[in-house]
Coordinates of C-alpha atoms in Angstrom, one line a residue:
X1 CA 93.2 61.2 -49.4
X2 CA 90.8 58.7 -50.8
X3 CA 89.8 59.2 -54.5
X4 CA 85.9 58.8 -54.0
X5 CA 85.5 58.8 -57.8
X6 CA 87.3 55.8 -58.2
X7 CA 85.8 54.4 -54.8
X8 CA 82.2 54.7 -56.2
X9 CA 83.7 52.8 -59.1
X10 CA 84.8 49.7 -57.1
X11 CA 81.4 50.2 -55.0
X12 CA 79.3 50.2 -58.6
X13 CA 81.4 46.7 -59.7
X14 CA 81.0 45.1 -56.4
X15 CA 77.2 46.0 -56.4
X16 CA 76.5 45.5 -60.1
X17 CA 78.7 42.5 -60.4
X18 CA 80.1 43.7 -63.6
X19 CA 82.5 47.0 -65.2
X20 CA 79.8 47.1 -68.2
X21 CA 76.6 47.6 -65.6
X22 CA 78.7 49.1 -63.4
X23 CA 79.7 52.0 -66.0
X24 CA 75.4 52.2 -67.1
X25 CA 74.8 52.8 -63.5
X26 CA 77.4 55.0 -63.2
X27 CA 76.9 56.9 -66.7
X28 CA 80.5 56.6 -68.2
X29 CA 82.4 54.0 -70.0
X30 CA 83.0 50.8 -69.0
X31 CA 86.7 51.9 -69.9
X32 CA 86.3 54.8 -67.6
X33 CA 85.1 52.5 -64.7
X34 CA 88.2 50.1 -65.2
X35 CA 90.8 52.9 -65.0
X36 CA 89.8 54.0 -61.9
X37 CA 89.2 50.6 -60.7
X38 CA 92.6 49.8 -61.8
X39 CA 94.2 53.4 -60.6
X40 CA 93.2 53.1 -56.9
X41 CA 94.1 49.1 -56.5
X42 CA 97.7 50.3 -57.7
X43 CA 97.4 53.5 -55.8
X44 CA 96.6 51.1 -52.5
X45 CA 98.9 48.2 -53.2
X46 CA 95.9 45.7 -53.4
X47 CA 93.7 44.2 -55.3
X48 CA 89.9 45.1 -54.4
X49 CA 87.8 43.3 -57.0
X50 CA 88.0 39.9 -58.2
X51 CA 87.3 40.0 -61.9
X52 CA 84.8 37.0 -62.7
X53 CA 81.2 36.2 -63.5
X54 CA 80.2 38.0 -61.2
X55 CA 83.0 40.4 -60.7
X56 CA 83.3 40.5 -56.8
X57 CA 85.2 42.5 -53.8
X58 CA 88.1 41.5 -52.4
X59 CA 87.8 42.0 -48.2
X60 CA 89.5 45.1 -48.9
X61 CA 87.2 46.1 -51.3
X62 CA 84.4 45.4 -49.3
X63 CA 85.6 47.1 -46.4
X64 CA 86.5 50.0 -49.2
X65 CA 82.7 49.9 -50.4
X66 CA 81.3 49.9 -46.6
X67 CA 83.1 53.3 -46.3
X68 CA 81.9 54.6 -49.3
X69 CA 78.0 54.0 -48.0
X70 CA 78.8 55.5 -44.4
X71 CA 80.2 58.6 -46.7
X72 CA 76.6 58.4 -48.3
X73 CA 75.1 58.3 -45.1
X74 CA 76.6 61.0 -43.5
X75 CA 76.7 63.4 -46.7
X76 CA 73.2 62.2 -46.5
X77 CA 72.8 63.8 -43.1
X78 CA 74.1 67.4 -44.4
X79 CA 71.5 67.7 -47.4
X80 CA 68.8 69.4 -45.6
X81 CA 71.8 72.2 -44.3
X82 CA 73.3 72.5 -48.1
X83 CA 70.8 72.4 -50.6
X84 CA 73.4 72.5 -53.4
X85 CA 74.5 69.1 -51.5
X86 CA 71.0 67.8 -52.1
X87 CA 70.8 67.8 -55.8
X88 CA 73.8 66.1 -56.0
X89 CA 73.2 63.4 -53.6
X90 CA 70.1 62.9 -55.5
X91 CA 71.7 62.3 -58.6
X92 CA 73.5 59.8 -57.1
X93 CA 70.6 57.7 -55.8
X94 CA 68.9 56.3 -52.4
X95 CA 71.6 55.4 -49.8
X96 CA 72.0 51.7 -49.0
X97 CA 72.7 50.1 -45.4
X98 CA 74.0 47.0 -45.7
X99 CA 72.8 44.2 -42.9
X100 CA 73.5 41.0 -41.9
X101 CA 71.1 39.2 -40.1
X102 CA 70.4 35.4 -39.6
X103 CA 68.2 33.2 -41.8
X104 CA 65.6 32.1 -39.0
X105 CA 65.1 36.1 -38.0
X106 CA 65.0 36.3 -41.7
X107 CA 62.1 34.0 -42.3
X108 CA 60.2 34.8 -38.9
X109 CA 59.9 38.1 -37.5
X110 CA 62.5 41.1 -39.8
X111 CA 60.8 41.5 -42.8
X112 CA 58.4 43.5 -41.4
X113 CA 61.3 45.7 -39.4
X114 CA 62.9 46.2 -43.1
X115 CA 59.4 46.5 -44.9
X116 CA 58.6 49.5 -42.5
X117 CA 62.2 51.0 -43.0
X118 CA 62.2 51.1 -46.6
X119 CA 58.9 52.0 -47.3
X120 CA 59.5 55.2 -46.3
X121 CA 61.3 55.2 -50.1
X122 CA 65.0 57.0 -49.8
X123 CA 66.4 54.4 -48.6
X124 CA 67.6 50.8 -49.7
X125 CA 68.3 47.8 -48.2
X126 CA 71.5 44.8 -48.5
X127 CA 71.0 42.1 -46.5
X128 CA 73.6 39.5 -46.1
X129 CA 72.6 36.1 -44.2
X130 CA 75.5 34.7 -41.7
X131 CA 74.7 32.5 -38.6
X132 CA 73.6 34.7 -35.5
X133 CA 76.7 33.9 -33.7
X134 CA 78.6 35.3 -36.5
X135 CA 76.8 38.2 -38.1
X136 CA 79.1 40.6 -35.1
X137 CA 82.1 39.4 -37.4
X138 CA 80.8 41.5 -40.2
X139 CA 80.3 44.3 -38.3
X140 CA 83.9 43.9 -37.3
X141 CA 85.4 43.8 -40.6
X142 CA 83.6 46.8 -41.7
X143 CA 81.5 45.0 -44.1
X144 CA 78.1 46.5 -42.5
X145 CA 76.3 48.7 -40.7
X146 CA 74.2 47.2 -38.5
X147 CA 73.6 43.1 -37.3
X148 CA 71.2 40.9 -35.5
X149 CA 73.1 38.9 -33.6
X150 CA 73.8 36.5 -30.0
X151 CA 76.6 38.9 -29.0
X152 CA 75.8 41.0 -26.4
X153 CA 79.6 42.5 -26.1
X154 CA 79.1 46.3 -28.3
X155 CA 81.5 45.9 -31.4
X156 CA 83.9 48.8 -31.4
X157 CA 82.2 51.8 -32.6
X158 CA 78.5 50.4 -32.4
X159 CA 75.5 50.9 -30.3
X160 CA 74.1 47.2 -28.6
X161 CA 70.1 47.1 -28.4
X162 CA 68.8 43.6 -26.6
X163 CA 65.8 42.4 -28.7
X164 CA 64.2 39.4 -27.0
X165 CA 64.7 35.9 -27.9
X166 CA 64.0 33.4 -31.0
X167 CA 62.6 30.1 -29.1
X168 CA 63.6 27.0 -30.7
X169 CA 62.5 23.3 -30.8
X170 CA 64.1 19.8 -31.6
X171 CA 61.9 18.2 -33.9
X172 CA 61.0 15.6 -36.6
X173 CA 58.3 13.7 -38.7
X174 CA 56.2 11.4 -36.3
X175 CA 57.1 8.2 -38.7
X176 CA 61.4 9.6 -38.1
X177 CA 60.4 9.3 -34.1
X178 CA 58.9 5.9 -34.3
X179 CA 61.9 4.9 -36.2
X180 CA 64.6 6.4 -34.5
X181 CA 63.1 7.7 -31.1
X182 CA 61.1 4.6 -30.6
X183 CA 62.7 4.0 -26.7
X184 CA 62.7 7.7 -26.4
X185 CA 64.9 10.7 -26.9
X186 CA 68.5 10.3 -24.9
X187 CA 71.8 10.1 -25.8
X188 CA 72.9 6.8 -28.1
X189 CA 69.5 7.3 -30.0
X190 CA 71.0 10.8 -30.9
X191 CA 74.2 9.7 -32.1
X192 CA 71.8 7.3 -34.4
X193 CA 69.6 9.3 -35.8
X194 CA 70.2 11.8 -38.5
X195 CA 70.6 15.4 -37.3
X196 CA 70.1 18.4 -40.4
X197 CA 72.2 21.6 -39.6
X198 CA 72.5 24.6 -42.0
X199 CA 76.3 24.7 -42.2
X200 CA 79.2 23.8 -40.1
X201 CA 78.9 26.5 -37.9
X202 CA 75.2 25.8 -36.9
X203 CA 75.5 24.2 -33.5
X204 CA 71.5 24.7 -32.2
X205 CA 71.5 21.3 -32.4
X206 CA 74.8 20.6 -30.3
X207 CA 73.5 23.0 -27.2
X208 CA 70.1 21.8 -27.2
X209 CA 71.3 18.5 -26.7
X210 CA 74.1 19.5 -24.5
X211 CA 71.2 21.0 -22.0
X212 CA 69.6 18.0 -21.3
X213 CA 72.4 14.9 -22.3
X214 CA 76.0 16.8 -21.1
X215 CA 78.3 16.8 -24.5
X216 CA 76.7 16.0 -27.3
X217 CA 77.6 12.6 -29.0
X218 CA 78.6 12.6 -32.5
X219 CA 75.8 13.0 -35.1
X220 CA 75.2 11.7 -38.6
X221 CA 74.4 14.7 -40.3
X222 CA 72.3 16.2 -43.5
X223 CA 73.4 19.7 -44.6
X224 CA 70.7 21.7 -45.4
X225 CA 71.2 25.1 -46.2
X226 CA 67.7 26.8 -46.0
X227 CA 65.8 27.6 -43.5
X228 CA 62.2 26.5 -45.1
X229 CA 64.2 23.7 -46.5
X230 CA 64.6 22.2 -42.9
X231 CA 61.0 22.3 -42.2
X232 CA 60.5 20.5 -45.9
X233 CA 62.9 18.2 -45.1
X234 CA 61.6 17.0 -41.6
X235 CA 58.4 16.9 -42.7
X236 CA 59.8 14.2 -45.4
X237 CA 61.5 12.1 -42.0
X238 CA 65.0 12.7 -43.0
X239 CA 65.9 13.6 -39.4
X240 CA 65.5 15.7 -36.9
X241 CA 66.4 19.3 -36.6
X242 CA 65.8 22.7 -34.8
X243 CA 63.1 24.9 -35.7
X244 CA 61.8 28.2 -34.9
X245 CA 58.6 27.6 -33.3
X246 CA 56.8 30.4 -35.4
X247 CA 57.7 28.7 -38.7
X248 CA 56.2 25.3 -37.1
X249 CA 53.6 26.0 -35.0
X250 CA 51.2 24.8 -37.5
X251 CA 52.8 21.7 -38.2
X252 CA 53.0 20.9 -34.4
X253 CA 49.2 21.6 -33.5
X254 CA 48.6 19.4 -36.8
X255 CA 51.1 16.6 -35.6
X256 CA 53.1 16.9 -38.9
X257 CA 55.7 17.3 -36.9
X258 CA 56.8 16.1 -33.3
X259 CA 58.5 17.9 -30.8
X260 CA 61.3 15.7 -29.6
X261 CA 60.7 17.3 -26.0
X262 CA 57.5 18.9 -25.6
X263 CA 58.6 20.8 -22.3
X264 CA 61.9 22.0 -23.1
X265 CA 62.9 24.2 -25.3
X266 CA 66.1 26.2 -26.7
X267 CA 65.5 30.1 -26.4
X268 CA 68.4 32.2 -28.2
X269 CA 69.0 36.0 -27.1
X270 CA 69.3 38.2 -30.2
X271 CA 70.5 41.6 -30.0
X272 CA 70.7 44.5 -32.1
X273 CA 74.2 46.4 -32.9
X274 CA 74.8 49.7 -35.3
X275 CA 77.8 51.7 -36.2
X276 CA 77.4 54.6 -33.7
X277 CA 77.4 57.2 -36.8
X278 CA 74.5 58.9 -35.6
X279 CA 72.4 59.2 -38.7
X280 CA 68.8 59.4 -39.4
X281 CA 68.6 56.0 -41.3
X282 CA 69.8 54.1 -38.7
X283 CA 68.0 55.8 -35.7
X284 CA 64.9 54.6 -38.1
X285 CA 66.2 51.7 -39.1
X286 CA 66.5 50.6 -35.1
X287 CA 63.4 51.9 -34.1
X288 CA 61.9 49.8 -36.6
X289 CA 63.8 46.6 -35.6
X290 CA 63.2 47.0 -32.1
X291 CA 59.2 47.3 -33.2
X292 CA 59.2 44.1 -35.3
X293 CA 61.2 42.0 -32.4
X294 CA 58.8 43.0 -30.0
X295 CA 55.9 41.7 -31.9
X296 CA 58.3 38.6 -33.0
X297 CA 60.6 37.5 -30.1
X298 CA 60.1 36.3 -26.8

């Protein structure tokens, strides 16, 4: 059996980021923290938190503090049957659900889905940002609850929810088209002109292009690893680059920004997939989501 003394230890580290704020949130020692920290890595022959500034959990430690908020959850669940339970999960604070969820949905349409959620005040929120193609990956490794991402396969374990679609566009400054899209948008002007991308696994750009060229041509590339910070830095003409049309819109009716084809665009499927623990938080926490997409998503 688990010791769940010691696993709320490695949770309060990997949350606090330190044994000292760890131990204050916890309300022993910092010494006390470290034993058990220390106790249940040799207990489970591995090491769960990386001692650092910050300290931070090893993938087994995350995995081990994912189970320790689906224990939350689920005492959580059992409160309003035991009231002695209640106290003590009060004591112990608001559960958190941990999400991951993709910068553009992010800075679009799931604030509002989140603000509903925890507004409702016994509850708190994580949110971890990972491309959508990738955000199912952390659901697969335990590391959360719940993701918005472009798989439609159900995870093991979790509950799949289409949402609708985030509709994207290619575009740039009207002085980066004249320079680089003077002869029009095709193929060798592409492999010219300088593409941004988030990180190596954003390929928007690649299956736009692929859509209307065949395989895409090799890009000079600026990393940019923001999503407003694209918009900023299109809008300076340092190349060209996918957007969300509800963070441009403005720009486009105001010509700050072109699109590269005005007729087509790239729409993405998003879906919605939970752990299928069947708990109150997450039943509100999806109806929420599915709310906010509907207002946000194609």
């Amino acid at each position: 059996m688990l010791d769940y003394a010691a696993l709320a230890a490695v949770a309060a580290v990997a949350r606090e980021g330190s044994f000292e704020r760890a131990a204050t949130a916890l309300g022993v020692t910092a010494s006390a923290v470290s034993q058990r920290v220390r106790t249940l890595e040799d207990r489970l022959g591995a090491v769960l938190i990386v001692r650092g500034q910050p300290c931070t959990a090893t993938a087994v430690g995350t995995r081990l503090c994912a189970h320790v908020e689906r224990v939350r959850l689920l005492e959580g669940e059992m409160a309003s049957a035991l009231p002695g339970l209640a106290s003590q999960i009060a004591e112990s604070g608001p559960p958190t659900i941990r999400v991951a969820v993709n910068a553009d949905s992010l800075a679009t349409w799931f604030i509002p889905a989140i603000a509903a959620f925890a507004g409702r005040g016994d509850r708190l929120v994580d949110l971890v940002i990972a491309g959508e193609d990738h955000t199912a990956e952390r659901l697969r490794s335990g590391d959360v609850l719940a993701a918005v991402t472009t798989d439609h396969a159900p995870v093991q374990g979790c509950r799949t929810v289409p949402l609708g679609a985030l509709r994207y566009a290619a575009t740039a400054s009207p002085a980066f088209v004249a320079q680089w899209f003077a002869g029009g948008v095709d193929a060798p002007s592409l492999a010219r002109a300088p593409v941004l991308r988030f990180d190596r696994r954003d390929d928007l750009h690649a299956r736009w292009a692929r859509t209307l060229f065949g395989p895409e041509p090799e890009m000079p590339t600026h990393w940019i690893p923001s999503t407003h910070g694209f918009i900023d830095a299109a809008l300076a003409g340092m190349g060209w680059c996918m957007n969300p049309i509800p963070l441009v819109a403005s720009h486009l009716r105001t010509g700050r920004l072109i699109s590269l084809t005005p007729n087509h665009h790239l729409d993405v499927p998003l879906y919605w997939q939970h752990a299928r623990i069947g708990t109150r938080l997450l039943d509100a926490l999806t109806r929420d989501v599915v709310t906010a997409a509907k207002n946000g998503l194609l």
